[in-house]
mmCIF file of C-alpha atoms in Angstrom:
data_model
loop_
_atom_site.group_PDB
_atom_site.id
_atom_site.type_symbol
_atom_site.label_atom_id
_atom_site.label_comp_id
_atom_site.label_asym_id
_atom_site.label_seq_id
_atom_site.Cartn_x
_atom_site.Cartn_y
_atom_site.Cartn_z
ATOM 1 C CA MET A 1 26.263 -11.343 -6.945
ATOM 2 C CA THR A 2 24.184 -9.503 -4.453
ATOM 3 C CA SER A 3 20.751 -8.252 -3.667
ATOM 4 C CA ASN A 4 22.460 -4.898 -3.575
ATOM 5 C CA PRO A 5 21.763 -4.353 0.104
ATOM 6 C CA MET A 6 24.331 -1.628 -0.585
ATOM 7 C CA THR A 7 21.508 0.425 -2.051
ATOM 8 C CA GLN A 8 19.290 0.471 1.023
ATOM 9 C CA GLU A 9 18.747 4.031 2.189
ATOM 10 C CA LYS A 10 19.259 3.028 5.827
ATOM 11 C CA ILE A 11 22.968 3.303 5.204
ATOM 12 C CA TYR A 12 22.525 7.095 4.999
ATOM 13 C CA GLU A 13 21.304 7.211 8.588
ATOM 14 C CA ASN A 14 23.614 8.652 11.232
ATOM 15 C CA VAL A 15 26.173 9.920 8.716
ATOM 16 C CA VAL A 16 27.710 13.340 9.201
ATOM 17 C CA LEU A 17 28.513 15.668 6.314
ATOM 18 C CA ASP A 18 32.031 16.887 7.084
ATOM 19 C CA SER A 19 32.989 17.842 3.530
ATOM 20 C CA GLU A 20 31.302 18.614 0.228
ATOM 21 C CA PRO A 21 28.238 16.444 -0.547
ATOM 22 C CA MET A 22 28.031 13.723 -3.162
ATOM 23 C CA THR A 23 26.594 14.420 -6.609
ATOM 24 C CA VAL A 24 25.022 12.251 -9.284
ATOM 25 C CA SER A 25 27.689 13.249 -11.818
ATOM 26 C CA GLY A 26 30.395 12.339 -9.325
ATOM 27 C CA ALA A 27 28.908 8.863 -8.879
ATOM 28 C CA VAL A 28 28.677 8.431 -12.661
ATOM 29 C CA ASN A 29 32.338 9.378 -13.135
ATOM 30 C CA LYS A 30 33.419 6.959 -10.442
ATOM 31 C CA THR A 31 31.321 4.193 -11.973
ATOM 32 C CA ILE A 32 33.154 4.671 -15.260
ATOM 33 C CA LEU A 33 36.492 4.550 -13.422
ATOM 34 C CA LEU A 34 35.574 1.315 -11.639
ATOM 35 C CA LEU A 35 34.470 -0.224 -14.930
ATOM 36 C CA LEU A 36 37.812 0.686 -16.491
ATOM 37 C CA VAL A 37 39.672 -0.903 -13.568
ATOM 38 C CA THR A 38 37.543 -4.038 -13.882
ATOM 39 C CA PHE A 39 38.139 -4.185 -17.634
ATOM 40 C CA ALA A 40 41.906 -3.674 -17.320
ATOM 41 C CA THR A 41 42.233 -6.397 -14.702
ATOM 42 C CA GLY A 42 39.958 -8.690 -16.700
ATOM 43 C CA ILE A 43 42.196 -8.317 -19.738
ATOM 44 C CA PHE A 44 45.064 -9.781 -17.690
ATOM 45 C CA THR A 45 43.274 -13.014 -16.746
ATOM 46 C CA TRP A 46 41.743 -13.178 -20.235
ATOM 47 C CA THR A 47 45.173 -13.131 -21.894
ATOM 48 C CA GLN A 48 46.537 -15.632 -19.369
ATOM 49 C CA ALA A 49 43.685 -18.007 -20.212
ATOM 50 C CA PHE A 50 44.293 -17.809 -23.951
ATOM 51 C CA ALA A 51 48.014 -18.265 -23.313
ATOM 52 C CA GLY A 52 47.197 -21.649 -21.800
ATOM 53 C CA TYR A 53 47.790 -20.899 -18.114
ATOM 54 C CA MET A 54 44.415 -22.209 -16.992
ATOM 55 C CA ASP A 55 45.595 -23.397 -13.564
ATOM 56 C CA LYS A 56 46.820 -19.889 -12.831
ATOM 57 C CA VAL A 57 43.606 -18.364 -14.170
ATOM 58 C CA VAL A 58 41.383 -20.604 -12.026
ATOM 59 C CA MET A 59 43.419 -19.699 -8.949
ATOM 60 C CA LEU A 60 43.141 -15.962 -9.724
ATOM 61 C CA MET A 61 39.413 -16.334 -10.317
ATOM 62 C CA TRP A 62 38.864 -17.861 -6.873
ATOM 63 C CA VAL A 63 41.067 -15.228 -5.264
ATOM 64 C CA GLY A 64 38.981 -12.559 -6.973
ATOM 65 C CA ILE A 65 35.663 -14.109 -5.948
ATOM 66 C CA ILE A 66 36.574 -14.641 -2.295
ATOM 67 C CA ALA A 67 38.445 -11.350 -1.832
ATOM 68 C CA GLY A 68 35.690 -9.435 -3.640
ATOM 69 C CA LEU A 69 33.044 -10.884 -1.334
ATOM 70 C CA ILE A 70 35.079 -9.938 1.732
ATOM 71 C CA LEU A 71 35.595 -6.375 0.481
ATOM 72 C CA ALA A 72 31.872 -6.019 -0.283
ATOM 73 C CA ILE A 73 30.931 -7.105 3.234
ATOM 74 C CA ILE A 74 33.459 -4.726 4.800
ATOM 75 C CA MET A 75 32.186 -1.840 2.686
ATOM 76 C CA ARG A 76 28.624 -2.378 3.862
ATOM 77 C CA PHE A 77 29.767 -1.529 7.398
ATOM 78 C CA LYS A 78 32.579 0.889 6.491
ATOM 79 C CA PRO A 79 31.186 3.071 3.672
ATOM 80 C CA GLN A 80 33.617 5.839 4.598
ATOM 81 C CA ASN A 81 36.373 3.615 3.161
ATOM 82 C CA ALA A 82 34.434 3.102 -0.073
ATOM 83 C CA LYS A 83 37.082 4.619 -2.347
ATOM 84 C CA LEU A 84 39.833 2.135 -1.535
ATOM 85 C CA LEU A 85 37.476 -0.803 -1.050
ATOM 86 C CA SER A 86 35.551 -0.217 -4.292
ATOM 87 C CA ILE A 87 38.742 -0.023 -6.344
ATOM 88 C CA GLY A 88 39.945 -3.224 -4.684
ATOM 89 C CA TYR A 89 36.591 -4.816 -5.438
ATOM 90 C CA ALA A 90 36.855 -3.780 -9.109
ATOM 91 C CA VAL A 91 40.279 -5.444 -9.315
ATOM 92 C CA CYS A 92 38.871 -8.636 -7.784
ATOM 93 C CA GLU A 93 35.890 -8.667 -10.141
ATOM 94 C CA GLY A 94 38.221 -8.189 -13.084
ATOM 95 C CA LEU A 95 40.281 -11.214 -12.060
ATOM 96 C CA ALA A 96 37.134 -13.315 -11.760
ATOM 97 C CA ILE A 97 35.150 -12.309 -14.839
ATOM 98 C CA GLY A 98 38.203 -12.034 -17.108
ATOM 99 C CA GLY A 99 38.996 -15.707 -16.671
ATOM 100 C CA LEU A 100 35.375 -16.812 -16.758
ATOM 101 C CA SER A 101 34.711 -14.770 -19.892
ATOM 102 C CA ALA A 102 37.698 -16.385 -21.595
ATOM 103 C CA MET A 103 36.338 -19.841 -20.773
ATOM 104 C CA TYR A 104 32.980 -18.995 -22.330
ATOM 105 C CA GLU A 105 34.637 -17.433 -25.367
ATOM 106 C CA MET A 106 36.728 -20.556 -25.971
ATOM 107 C CA GLN A 107 33.529 -22.575 -26.210
ATOM 108 C CA LEU A 108 31.300 -20.049 -27.999
ATOM 109 C CA GLN A 109 33.089 -17.416 -30.039
ATOM 110 C CA GLY A 110 31.522 -13.964 -29.820
ATOM 111 C CA ILE A 111 29.458 -14.680 -26.690
ATOM 112 C CA VAL A 112 31.411 -12.227 -24.512
ATOM 113 C CA ALA A 113 30.887 -9.284 -26.868
ATOM 114 C CA ASN A 114 27.174 -10.079 -27.121
ATOM 115 C CA ALA A 115 26.748 -10.360 -23.339
ATOM 116 C CA ALA A 116 28.626 -7.097 -22.757
ATOM 117 C CA LEU A 117 26.585 -5.274 -25.424
ATOM 118 C CA ILE A 118 23.254 -6.475 -23.997
ATOM 119 C CA THR A 119 24.386 -5.585 -20.471
ATOM 120 C CA PHE A 120 25.085 -1.954 -21.320
ATOM 121 C CA LEU A 121 22.029 -1.641 -23.552
ATOM 122 C CA THR A 122 19.964 -2.857 -20.608
ATOM 123 C CA LEU A 123 21.695 -0.352 -18.316
ATOM 124 C CA PHE A 124 20.813 2.578 -20.588
ATOM 125 C CA VAL A 125 17.261 1.349 -21.206
ATOM 126 C CA MET A 126 16.647 1.035 -17.461
ATOM 127 C CA LEU A 127 18.135 4.491 -16.923
ATOM 128 C CA PHE A 128 15.770 5.921 -19.558
ATOM 129 C CA LEU A 129 12.762 4.168 -17.993
ATOM 130 C CA TYR A 130 13.775 5.458 -14.558
ATOM 131 C CA LYS A 131 14.313 9.059 -15.661
ATOM 132 C CA ALA A 132 11.090 9.011 -17.680
ATOM 133 C CA GLY A 133 9.178 7.832 -14.634
ATOM 134 C CA VAL A 134 7.996 4.651 -16.351
ATOM 135 C CA ILE A 135 9.493 2.569 -13.532
ATOM 136 C CA LYS A 136 9.477 4.219 -10.126
ATOM 137 C CA ALA A 137 11.394 3.066 -7.060
ATOM 138 C CA THR A 138 8.365 2.948 -4.792
ATOM 139 C CA ASP A 139 8.500 1.232 -1.410
ATOM 140 C CA THR A 140 6.524 -1.711 -2.810
ATOM 141 C CA PHE A 141 8.844 -1.993 -5.820
ATOM 142 C CA LYS A 142 11.888 -1.993 -3.549
ATOM 143 C CA LYS A 143 10.449 -4.656 -1.260
ATOM 144 C CA VAL A 144 9.614 -6.916 -4.209
ATOM 145 C CA ILE A 145 13.049 -6.572 -5.802
ATOM 146 C CA TYR A 146 14.896 -6.970 -2.487
ATOM 147 C CA THR A 147 12.871 -10.118 -1.754
ATOM 148 C CA ALA A 148 13.384 -11.548 -5.248
ATOM 149 C CA THR A 149 17.118 -10.872 -5.209
ATOM 150 C CA PHE A 150 17.568 -12.258 -1.716
ATOM 151 C CA SER A 151 15.721 -15.399 -2.829
ATOM 152 C CA ILE A 152 18.099 -15.757 -5.768
ATOM 153 C CA MET A 153 21.053 -15.413 -3.401
ATOM 154 C CA ILE A 154 19.656 -18.206 -1.243
ATOM 155 C CA PHE A 155 19.153 -20.312 -4.356
ATOM 156 C CA TYR A 156 22.781 -19.782 -5.385
ATOM 157 C CA LEU A 157 24.090 -20.693 -1.938
ATOM 158 C CA ALA A 158 21.829 -23.740 -1.641
ATOM 159 C CA SER A 159 22.935 -24.912 -5.092
ATOM 160 C CA ILE A 160 26.584 -24.677 -4.119
ATOM 161 C CA VAL A 161 26.004 -26.637 -0.901
ATOM 162 C CA ILE A 162 23.909 -29.315 -2.626
ATOM 163 C CA SER A 163 26.481 -29.657 -5.412
ATOM 164 C CA PHE A 164 29.027 -30.877 -2.853
ATOM 165 C CA PHE A 165 26.808 -33.909 -2.261
ATOM 166 C CA ASN A 166 25.296 -34.150 -5.751
ATOM 167 C CA PRO A 167 27.617 -32.739 -8.445
ATOM 168 C CA ASN A 168 24.886 -33.164 -11.076
ATOM 169 C CA PHE A 169 22.489 -30.773 -9.327
ATOM 170 C CA ILE A 170 23.895 -27.595 -10.858
ATOM 171 C CA ALA A 171 23.840 -29.224 -14.294
ATOM 172 C CA ILE A 172 20.100 -29.895 -13.867
ATOM 173 C CA TRP A 173 19.115 -26.219 -13.473
ATOM 174 C CA ASN A 174 21.934 -24.893 -15.628
ATOM 175 C CA THR A 175 20.838 -26.669 -18.815
ATOM 176 C CA GLY A 176 17.680 -27.255 -20.828
ATOM 177 C CA TRP A 177 14.542 -25.134 -20.812
ATOM 178 C CA LEU A 178 14.433 -25.030 -17.008
ATOM 179 C CA GLY A 179 17.856 -23.415 -17.011
ATOM 180 C CA ILE A 180 16.795 -20.930 -19.684
ATOM 181 C CA VAL A 181 13.671 -19.901 -17.764
ATOM 182 C CA LEU A 182 15.643 -19.463 -14.539
ATOM 183 C CA SER A 183 18.284 -17.417 -16.353
ATOM 184 C CA LEU A 184 15.621 -15.165 -17.867
ATOM 185 C CA VAL A 185 14.116 -14.578 -14.424
ATOM 186 C CA PHE A 186 17.537 -13.891 -12.891
ATOM 187 C CA CYS A 187 18.426 -11.480 -15.722
ATOM 188 C CA GLY A 188 15.128 -9.662 -15.217
ATOM 189 C CA VAL A 189 15.684 -9.246 -11.490
ATOM 190 C CA ALA A 190 19.277 -8.119 -12.062
ATOM 191 C CA ALA A 191 18.089 -5.520 -14.590
ATOM 192 C CA LEU A 192 15.492 -4.156 -12.155
ATOM 193 C CA ASN A 193 18.230 -3.755 -9.551
ATOM 194 C CA PHE A 194 19.501 -0.889 -11.716
ATOM 195 C CA ILE A 195 16.420 1.067 -10.652
ATOM 196 C CA LEU A 196 17.407 0.606 -7.013
ATOM 197 C CA ASP A 197 20.950 1.757 -7.796
ATOM 198 C CA PHE A 198 19.771 4.883 -9.629
ATOM 199 C CA ASP A 199 17.380 5.736 -6.808
ATOM 200 C CA PHE A 200 20.070 5.191 -4.180
ATOM 201 C CA ILE A 201 22.428 7.620 -5.919
ATOM 202 C CA GLU A 202 19.709 10.233 -6.426
ATOM 203 C CA GLN A 203 18.559 9.916 -2.827
ATOM 204 C CA GLY A 204 22.124 10.373 -1.626
ATOM 205 C CA ALA A 205 22.567 13.526 -3.686
ATOM 206 C CA GLN A 206 19.227 14.932 -2.461
ATOM 207 C CA LYS A 207 20.074 14.164 1.168
ATOM 208 C CA MET A 208 23.545 15.702 0.702
ATOM 209 C CA ALA A 209 25.312 12.529 1.787
ATOM 210 C CA PRO A 210 29.106 12.709 2.232
ATOM 211 C CA LYS A 211 31.309 12.660 -0.868
ATOM 212 C CA TYR A 212 32.508 9.094 -0.260
ATOM 213 C CA PHE A 213 29.025 7.825 -1.061
ATOM 214 C CA GLU A 214 29.796 8.562 -4.708
ATOM 215 C CA TRP A 215 32.211 5.629 -4.538
ATOM 216 C CA PHE A 216 29.659 3.574 -2.662
ATOM 217 C CA GLY A 217 26.987 4.253 -5.296
ATOM 218 C CA ALA A 218 29.456 3.483 -8.094
ATOM 219 C CA PHE A 219 30.353 0.222 -6.376
ATOM 220 C CA SER A 220 26.687 -0.690 -6.098
ATOM 221 C CA LEU A 221 26.185 -0.092 -9.821
ATOM 222 C CA LEU A 222 29.266 -2.167 -10.630
ATOM 223 C CA VAL A 223 27.876 -5.072 -8.606
ATOM 224 C CA THR A 224 24.659 -5.035 -10.637
ATOM 225 C CA ILE A 225 26.465 -4.655 -13.968
ATOM 226 C CA VAL A 226 28.720 -7.628 -13.240
ATOM 227 C CA TRP A 227 25.805 -9.732 -12.013
ATOM 228 C CA LEU A 228 23.714 -9.051 -15.116
ATOM 229 C CA TYR A 229 26.701 -9.685 -17.395
ATOM 230 C CA LEU A 230 27.384 -13.072 -15.827
ATOM 231 C CA GLU A 231 23.709 -14.058 -15.995
ATOM 232 C CA LEU A 232 23.634 -13.068 -19.671
ATOM 233 C CA LEU A 233 26.733 -15.142 -20.380
ATOM 234 C CA ARG A 234 25.005 -18.168 -18.901
ATOM 235 C CA LEU A 235 21.734 -17.447 -20.692
ATOM 236 C CA LEU A 236 23.375 -17.005 -24.102
ATOM 237 C CA ALA A 237 25.371 -20.201 -23.590
ATOM 238 C CA GLN A 238 22.189 -22.109 -22.730
ATOM 239 C CA LEU A 239 20.356 -20.743 -25.755
ATOM 240 C CA SER A 240 23.246 -21.739 -27.995
ATOM 241 C CA ARG A 241 23.291 -25.296 -26.636
ATOM 242 C CA ASN A 242 19.534 -25.682 -27.065
ATOM 243 C CA ARG A 243 19.331 -24.649 -30.704
#
């Protein structure tokens, strides 16, 4: 999960157009490709989980999480290598969310399909609101969403650190009505990050950024899609437990 610092326009500074420029359609096509790679890799860990190889699945999940984070950090400073790095990131995300999705599905049948459906419905709704001008990526909007997302990142990191000393801490905010409220807030912020992604891609096309930024924009969208999907999985699980 990320605040999508990948979408900050500063990354376009000091870049030189030495080939054809990026396009919105090119970024869309590459987003679809990355989603397919993520899905294909996720199917592997999913099937391994249902085959009973949970130790292997957990190991692959951690490899995916750690390697994906490393690739994301590298890409922030090496956007010219976005094609290879974004495909690698998609593979890592597939390893992670495939296993995690299987774990949720074993506990609550049908939750994965529901989370995926809501994720993509949200994506298209946010795209419609953006194109219709209902939600505009103004400077104030960007600052608010960047701040909110960065705060969530800090919350995640602090929770992980505290859980080493108090294993029950995560359970406190991950269950009950407090957990549901937090999940709703996190889902809302994740959904609004789509606006930043759309704006980033449009800005890149308007500024005639190099072609490799199509991969960078696609990667940024994938990050937000995965984040929202995982938040929805947690939210739906919490709602089911609190019925």
